[in-house]
mmCIF file of C-alpha atoms in Angstrom:
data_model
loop_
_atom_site.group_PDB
_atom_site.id
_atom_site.type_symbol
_atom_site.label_atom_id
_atom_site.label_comp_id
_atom_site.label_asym_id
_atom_site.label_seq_id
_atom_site.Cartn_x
_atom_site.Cartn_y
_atom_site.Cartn_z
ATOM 1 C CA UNK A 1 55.020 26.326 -37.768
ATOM 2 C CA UNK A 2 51.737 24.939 -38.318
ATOM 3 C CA UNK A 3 49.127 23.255 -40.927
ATOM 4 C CA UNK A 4 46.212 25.194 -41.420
ATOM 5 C CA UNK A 5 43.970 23.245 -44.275
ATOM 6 C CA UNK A 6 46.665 21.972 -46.555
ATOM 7 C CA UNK A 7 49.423 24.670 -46.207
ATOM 8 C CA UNK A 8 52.129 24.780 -43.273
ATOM 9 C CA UNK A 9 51.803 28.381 -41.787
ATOM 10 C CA UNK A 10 54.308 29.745 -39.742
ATOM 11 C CA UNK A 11 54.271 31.428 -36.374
ATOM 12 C CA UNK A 12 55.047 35.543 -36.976
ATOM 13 C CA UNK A 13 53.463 38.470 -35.270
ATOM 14 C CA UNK A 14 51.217 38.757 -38.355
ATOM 15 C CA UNK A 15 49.891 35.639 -38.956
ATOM 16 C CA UNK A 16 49.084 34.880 -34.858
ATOM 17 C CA UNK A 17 47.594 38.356 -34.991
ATOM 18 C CA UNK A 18 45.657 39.281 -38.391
ATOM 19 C CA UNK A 19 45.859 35.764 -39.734
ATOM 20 C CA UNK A 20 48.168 36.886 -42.767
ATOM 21 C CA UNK A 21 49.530 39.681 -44.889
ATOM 22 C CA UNK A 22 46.173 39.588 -46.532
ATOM 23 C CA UNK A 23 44.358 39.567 -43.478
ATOM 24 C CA UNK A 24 46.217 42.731 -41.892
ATOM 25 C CA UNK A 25 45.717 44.362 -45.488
ATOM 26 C CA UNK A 26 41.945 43.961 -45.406
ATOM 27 C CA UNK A 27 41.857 44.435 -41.493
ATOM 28 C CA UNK A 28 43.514 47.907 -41.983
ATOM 29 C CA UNK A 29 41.544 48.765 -45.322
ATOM 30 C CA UNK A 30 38.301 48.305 -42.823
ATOM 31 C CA UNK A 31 39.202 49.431 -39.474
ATOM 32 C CA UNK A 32 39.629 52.823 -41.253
ATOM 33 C CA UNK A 33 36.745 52.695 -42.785
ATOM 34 C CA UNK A 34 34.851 51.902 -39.553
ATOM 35 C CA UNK A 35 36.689 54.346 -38.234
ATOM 36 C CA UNK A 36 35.512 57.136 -40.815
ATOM 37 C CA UNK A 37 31.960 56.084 -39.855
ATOM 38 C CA UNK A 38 31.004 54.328 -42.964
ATOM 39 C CA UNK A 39 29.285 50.981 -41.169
ATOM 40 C CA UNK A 40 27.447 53.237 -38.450
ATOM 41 C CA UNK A 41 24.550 52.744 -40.289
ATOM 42 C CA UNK A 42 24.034 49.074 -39.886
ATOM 43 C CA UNK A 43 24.774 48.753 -36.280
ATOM 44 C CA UNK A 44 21.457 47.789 -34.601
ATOM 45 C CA UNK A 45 20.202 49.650 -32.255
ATOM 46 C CA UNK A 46 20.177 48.419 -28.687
ATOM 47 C CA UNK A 47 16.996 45.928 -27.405
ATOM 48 C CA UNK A 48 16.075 45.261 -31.179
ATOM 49 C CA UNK A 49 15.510 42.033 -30.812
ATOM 50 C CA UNK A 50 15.427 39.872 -34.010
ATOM 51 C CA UNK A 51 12.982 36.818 -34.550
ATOM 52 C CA UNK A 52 15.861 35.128 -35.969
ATOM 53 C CA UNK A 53 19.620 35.865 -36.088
ATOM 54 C CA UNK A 54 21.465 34.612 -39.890
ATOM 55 C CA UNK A 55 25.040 34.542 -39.815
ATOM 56 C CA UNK A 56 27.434 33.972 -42.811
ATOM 57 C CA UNK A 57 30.166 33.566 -43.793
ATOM 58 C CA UNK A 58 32.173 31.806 -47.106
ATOM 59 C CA UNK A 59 32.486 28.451 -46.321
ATOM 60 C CA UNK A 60 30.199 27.940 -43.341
ATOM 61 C CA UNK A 61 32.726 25.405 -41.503
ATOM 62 C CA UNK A 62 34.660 27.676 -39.028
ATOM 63 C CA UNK A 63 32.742 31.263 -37.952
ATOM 64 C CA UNK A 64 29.521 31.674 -38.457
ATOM 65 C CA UNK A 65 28.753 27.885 -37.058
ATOM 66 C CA UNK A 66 30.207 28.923 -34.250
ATOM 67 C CA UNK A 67 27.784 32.390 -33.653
ATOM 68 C CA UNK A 68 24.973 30.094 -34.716
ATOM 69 C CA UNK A 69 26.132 27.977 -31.954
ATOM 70 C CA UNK A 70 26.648 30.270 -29.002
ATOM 71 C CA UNK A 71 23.597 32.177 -30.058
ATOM 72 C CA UNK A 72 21.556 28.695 -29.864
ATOM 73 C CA UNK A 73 23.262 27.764 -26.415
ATOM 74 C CA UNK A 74 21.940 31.371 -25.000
ATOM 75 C CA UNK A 75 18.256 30.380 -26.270
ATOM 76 C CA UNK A 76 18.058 32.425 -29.430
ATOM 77 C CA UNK A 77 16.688 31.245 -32.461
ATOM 78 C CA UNK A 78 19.487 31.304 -35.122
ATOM 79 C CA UNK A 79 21.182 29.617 -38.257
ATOM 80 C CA UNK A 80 24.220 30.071 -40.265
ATOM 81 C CA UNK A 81 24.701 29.563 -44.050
ATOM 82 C CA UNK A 82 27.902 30.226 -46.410
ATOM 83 C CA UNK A 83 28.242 32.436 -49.286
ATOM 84 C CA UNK A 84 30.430 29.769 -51.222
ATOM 85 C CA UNK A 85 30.378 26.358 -50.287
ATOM 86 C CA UNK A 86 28.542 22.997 -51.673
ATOM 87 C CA UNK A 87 26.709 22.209 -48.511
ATOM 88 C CA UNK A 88 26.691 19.084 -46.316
ATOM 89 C CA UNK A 89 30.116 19.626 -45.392
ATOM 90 C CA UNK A 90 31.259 19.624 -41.804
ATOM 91 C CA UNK A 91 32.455 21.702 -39.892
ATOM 92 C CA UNK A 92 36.406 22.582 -39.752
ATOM 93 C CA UNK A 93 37.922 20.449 -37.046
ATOM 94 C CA UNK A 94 39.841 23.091 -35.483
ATOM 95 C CA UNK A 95 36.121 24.920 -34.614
ATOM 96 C CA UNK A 96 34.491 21.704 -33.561
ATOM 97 C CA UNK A 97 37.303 20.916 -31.282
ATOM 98 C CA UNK A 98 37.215 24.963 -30.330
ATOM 99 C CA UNK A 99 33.663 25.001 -29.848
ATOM 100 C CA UNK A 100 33.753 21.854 -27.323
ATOM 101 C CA UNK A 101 36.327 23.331 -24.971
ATOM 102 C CA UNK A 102 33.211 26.448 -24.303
ATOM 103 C CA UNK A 103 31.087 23.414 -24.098
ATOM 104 C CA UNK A 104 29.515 24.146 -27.288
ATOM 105 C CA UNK A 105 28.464 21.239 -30.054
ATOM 106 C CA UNK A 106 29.570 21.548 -33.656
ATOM 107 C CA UNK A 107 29.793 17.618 -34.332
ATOM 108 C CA UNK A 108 26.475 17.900 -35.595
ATOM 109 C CA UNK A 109 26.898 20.885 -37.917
ATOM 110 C CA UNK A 110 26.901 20.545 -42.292
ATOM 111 C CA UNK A 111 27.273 23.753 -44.122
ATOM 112 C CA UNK A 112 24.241 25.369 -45.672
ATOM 113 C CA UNK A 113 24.553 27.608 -49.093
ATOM 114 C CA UNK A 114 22.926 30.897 -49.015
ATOM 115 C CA UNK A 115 20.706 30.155 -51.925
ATOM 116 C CA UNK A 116 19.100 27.880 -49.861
ATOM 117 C CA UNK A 117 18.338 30.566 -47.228
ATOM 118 C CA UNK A 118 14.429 31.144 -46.673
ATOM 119 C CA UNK A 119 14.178 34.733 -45.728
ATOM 120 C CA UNK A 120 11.681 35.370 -42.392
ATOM 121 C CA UNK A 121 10.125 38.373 -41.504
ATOM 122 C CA UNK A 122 12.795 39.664 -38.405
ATOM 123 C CA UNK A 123 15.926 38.171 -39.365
ATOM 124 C CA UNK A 124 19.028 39.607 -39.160
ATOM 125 C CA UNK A 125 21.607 38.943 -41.235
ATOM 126 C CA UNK A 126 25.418 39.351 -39.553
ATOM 127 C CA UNK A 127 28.514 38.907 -41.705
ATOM 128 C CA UNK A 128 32.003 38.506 -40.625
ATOM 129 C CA UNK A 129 33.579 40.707 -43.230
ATOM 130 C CA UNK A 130 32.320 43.820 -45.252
ATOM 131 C CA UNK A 131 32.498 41.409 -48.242
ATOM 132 C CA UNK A 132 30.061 39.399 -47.162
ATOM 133 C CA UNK A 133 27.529 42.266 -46.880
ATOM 134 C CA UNK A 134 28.101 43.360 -50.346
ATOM 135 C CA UNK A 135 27.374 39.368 -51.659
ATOM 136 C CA UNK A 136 23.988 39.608 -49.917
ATOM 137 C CA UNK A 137 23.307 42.963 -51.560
ATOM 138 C CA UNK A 138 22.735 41.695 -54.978
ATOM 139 C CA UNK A 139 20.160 39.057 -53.329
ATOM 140 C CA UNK A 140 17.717 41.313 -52.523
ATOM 141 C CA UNK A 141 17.131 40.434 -48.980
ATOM 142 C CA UNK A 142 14.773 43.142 -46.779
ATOM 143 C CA UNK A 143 16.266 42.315 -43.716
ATOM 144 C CA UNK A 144 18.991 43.864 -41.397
ATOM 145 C CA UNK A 145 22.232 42.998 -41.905
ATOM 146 C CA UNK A 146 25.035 44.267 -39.901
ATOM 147 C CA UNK A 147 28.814 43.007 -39.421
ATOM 148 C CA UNK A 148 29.609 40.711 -36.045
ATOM 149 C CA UNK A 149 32.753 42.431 -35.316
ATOM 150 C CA UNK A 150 30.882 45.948 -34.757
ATOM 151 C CA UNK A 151 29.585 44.084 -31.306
ATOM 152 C CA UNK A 152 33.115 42.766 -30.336
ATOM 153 C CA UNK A 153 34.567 44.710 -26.937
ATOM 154 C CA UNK A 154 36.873 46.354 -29.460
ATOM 155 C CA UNK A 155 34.685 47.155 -32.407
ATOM 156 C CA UNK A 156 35.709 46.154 -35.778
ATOM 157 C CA UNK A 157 34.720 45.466 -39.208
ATOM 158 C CA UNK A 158 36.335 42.888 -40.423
ATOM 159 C CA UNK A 159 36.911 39.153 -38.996
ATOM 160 C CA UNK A 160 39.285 37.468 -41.131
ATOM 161 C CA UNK A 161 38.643 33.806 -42.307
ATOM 162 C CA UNK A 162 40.636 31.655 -39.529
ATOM 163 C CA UNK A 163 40.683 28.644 -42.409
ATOM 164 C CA UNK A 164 44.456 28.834 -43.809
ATOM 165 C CA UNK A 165 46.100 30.228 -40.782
ATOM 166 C CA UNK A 166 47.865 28.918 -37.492
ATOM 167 C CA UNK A 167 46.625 27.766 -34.674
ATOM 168 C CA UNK A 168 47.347 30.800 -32.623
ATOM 169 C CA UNK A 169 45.204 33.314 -35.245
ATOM 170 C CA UNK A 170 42.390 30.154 -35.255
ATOM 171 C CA UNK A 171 41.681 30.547 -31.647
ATOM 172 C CA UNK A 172 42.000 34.338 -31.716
ATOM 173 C CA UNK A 173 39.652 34.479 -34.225
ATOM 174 C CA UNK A 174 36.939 31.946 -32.842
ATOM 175 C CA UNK A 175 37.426 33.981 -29.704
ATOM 176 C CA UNK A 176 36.165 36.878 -31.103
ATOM 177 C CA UNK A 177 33.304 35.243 -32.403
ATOM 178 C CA UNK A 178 32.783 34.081 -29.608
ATOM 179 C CA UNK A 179 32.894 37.348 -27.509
ATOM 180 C CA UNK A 180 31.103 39.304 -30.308
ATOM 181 C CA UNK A 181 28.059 37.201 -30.521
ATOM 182 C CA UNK A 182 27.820 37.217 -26.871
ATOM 183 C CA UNK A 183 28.196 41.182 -27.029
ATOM 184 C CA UNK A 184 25.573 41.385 -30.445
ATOM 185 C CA UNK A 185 23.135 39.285 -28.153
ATOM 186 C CA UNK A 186 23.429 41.502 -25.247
ATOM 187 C CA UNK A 187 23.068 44.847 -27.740
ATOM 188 C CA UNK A 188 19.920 43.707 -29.026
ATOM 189 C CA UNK A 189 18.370 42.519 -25.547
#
């Protein structure tokens, strides 16, 4: 068993693999909706190439400072922001000490809310979870959005929030983060 934020979670093929019941729950909900072909229409088409990639998520501590990371270390222009959080905070430990073993810096990160997100012509927004899309819906942004996890080498739709689960789903889901920006950066050109 581990400690994930405050609560001790235990080793079990669902929690090292979806991150919880919740997470398998909303993983399956998704994955057949992906399946059906309902988020088709916001994958980007191949050599887009955005001005700027945005990627959220809620707290802005564990996934979308890493993307924002890798992104940066490939030489794209890119920030993250998080739908709730208070801003200033740093990042999760787990995902700074994840980030420096792919020799990327997260030491240096504090969360950003979305309402202070300044909307450029050419972003693209990329959430980790359909959820996040339908939060930036009511915000009137023109840009692209599109979901991370469409770009991993196994598509999917949603990436469940590593935060309260064990080490084993952490790294499996910074992982993917990893290997889906890498892929979503590739896509686009």
């Amino acid at each position: 068993m581990t400690t994930a934020g405050s609560l001790p979670v235990p080793h079990n093929w669902i929690n090292d693999r979806f991150g919880s019941k919740r997470g398998l729950l909303k993983y399956s909900l998704f994955e057949a909706k992906r399946m059906a072909g309902l988020y088709s229409s916001i994958k980007i088409a191949r050599n887009t190439q955005p001005e700027r990639f945005v990627f959220v998520c809620v707290g802005n501590i564990c996934r979308s400072p890493l993307a924002e990371a890798m992104a940066k270390s490939k030489g794209y222009n890119a920030i993250s922001y998080g739908l709730d959080t208070r801003g200033d905070d740093y990042a999760d430990p787990r995902a700074i000490a994840f980030a420096q073993k792919h020799k990327l810096n997260l030491a240096q990160h504090r969360t950003r809310k979305i309402e202070d997100y300044i909307e450029y012509e050419g972003d693209l927004i990329v959430g980790m979870e359909p959820g996040h899309l339908l939060s930036l819906k009511g915000k009137n942004y023109m840009s692209d959005v599109t979901l991370l996890g469409l770009y991993a080498p196994k598509a999917m739709a949603y990436i469940h929030d590593p935060y309260n689960t064990n080490s084993h789903y952490f790294s499996l889901c910074e992982s993917t983060v990893i290997e889906s920006t890498l892929s979503l950066l590739s896509h686009v050109g």
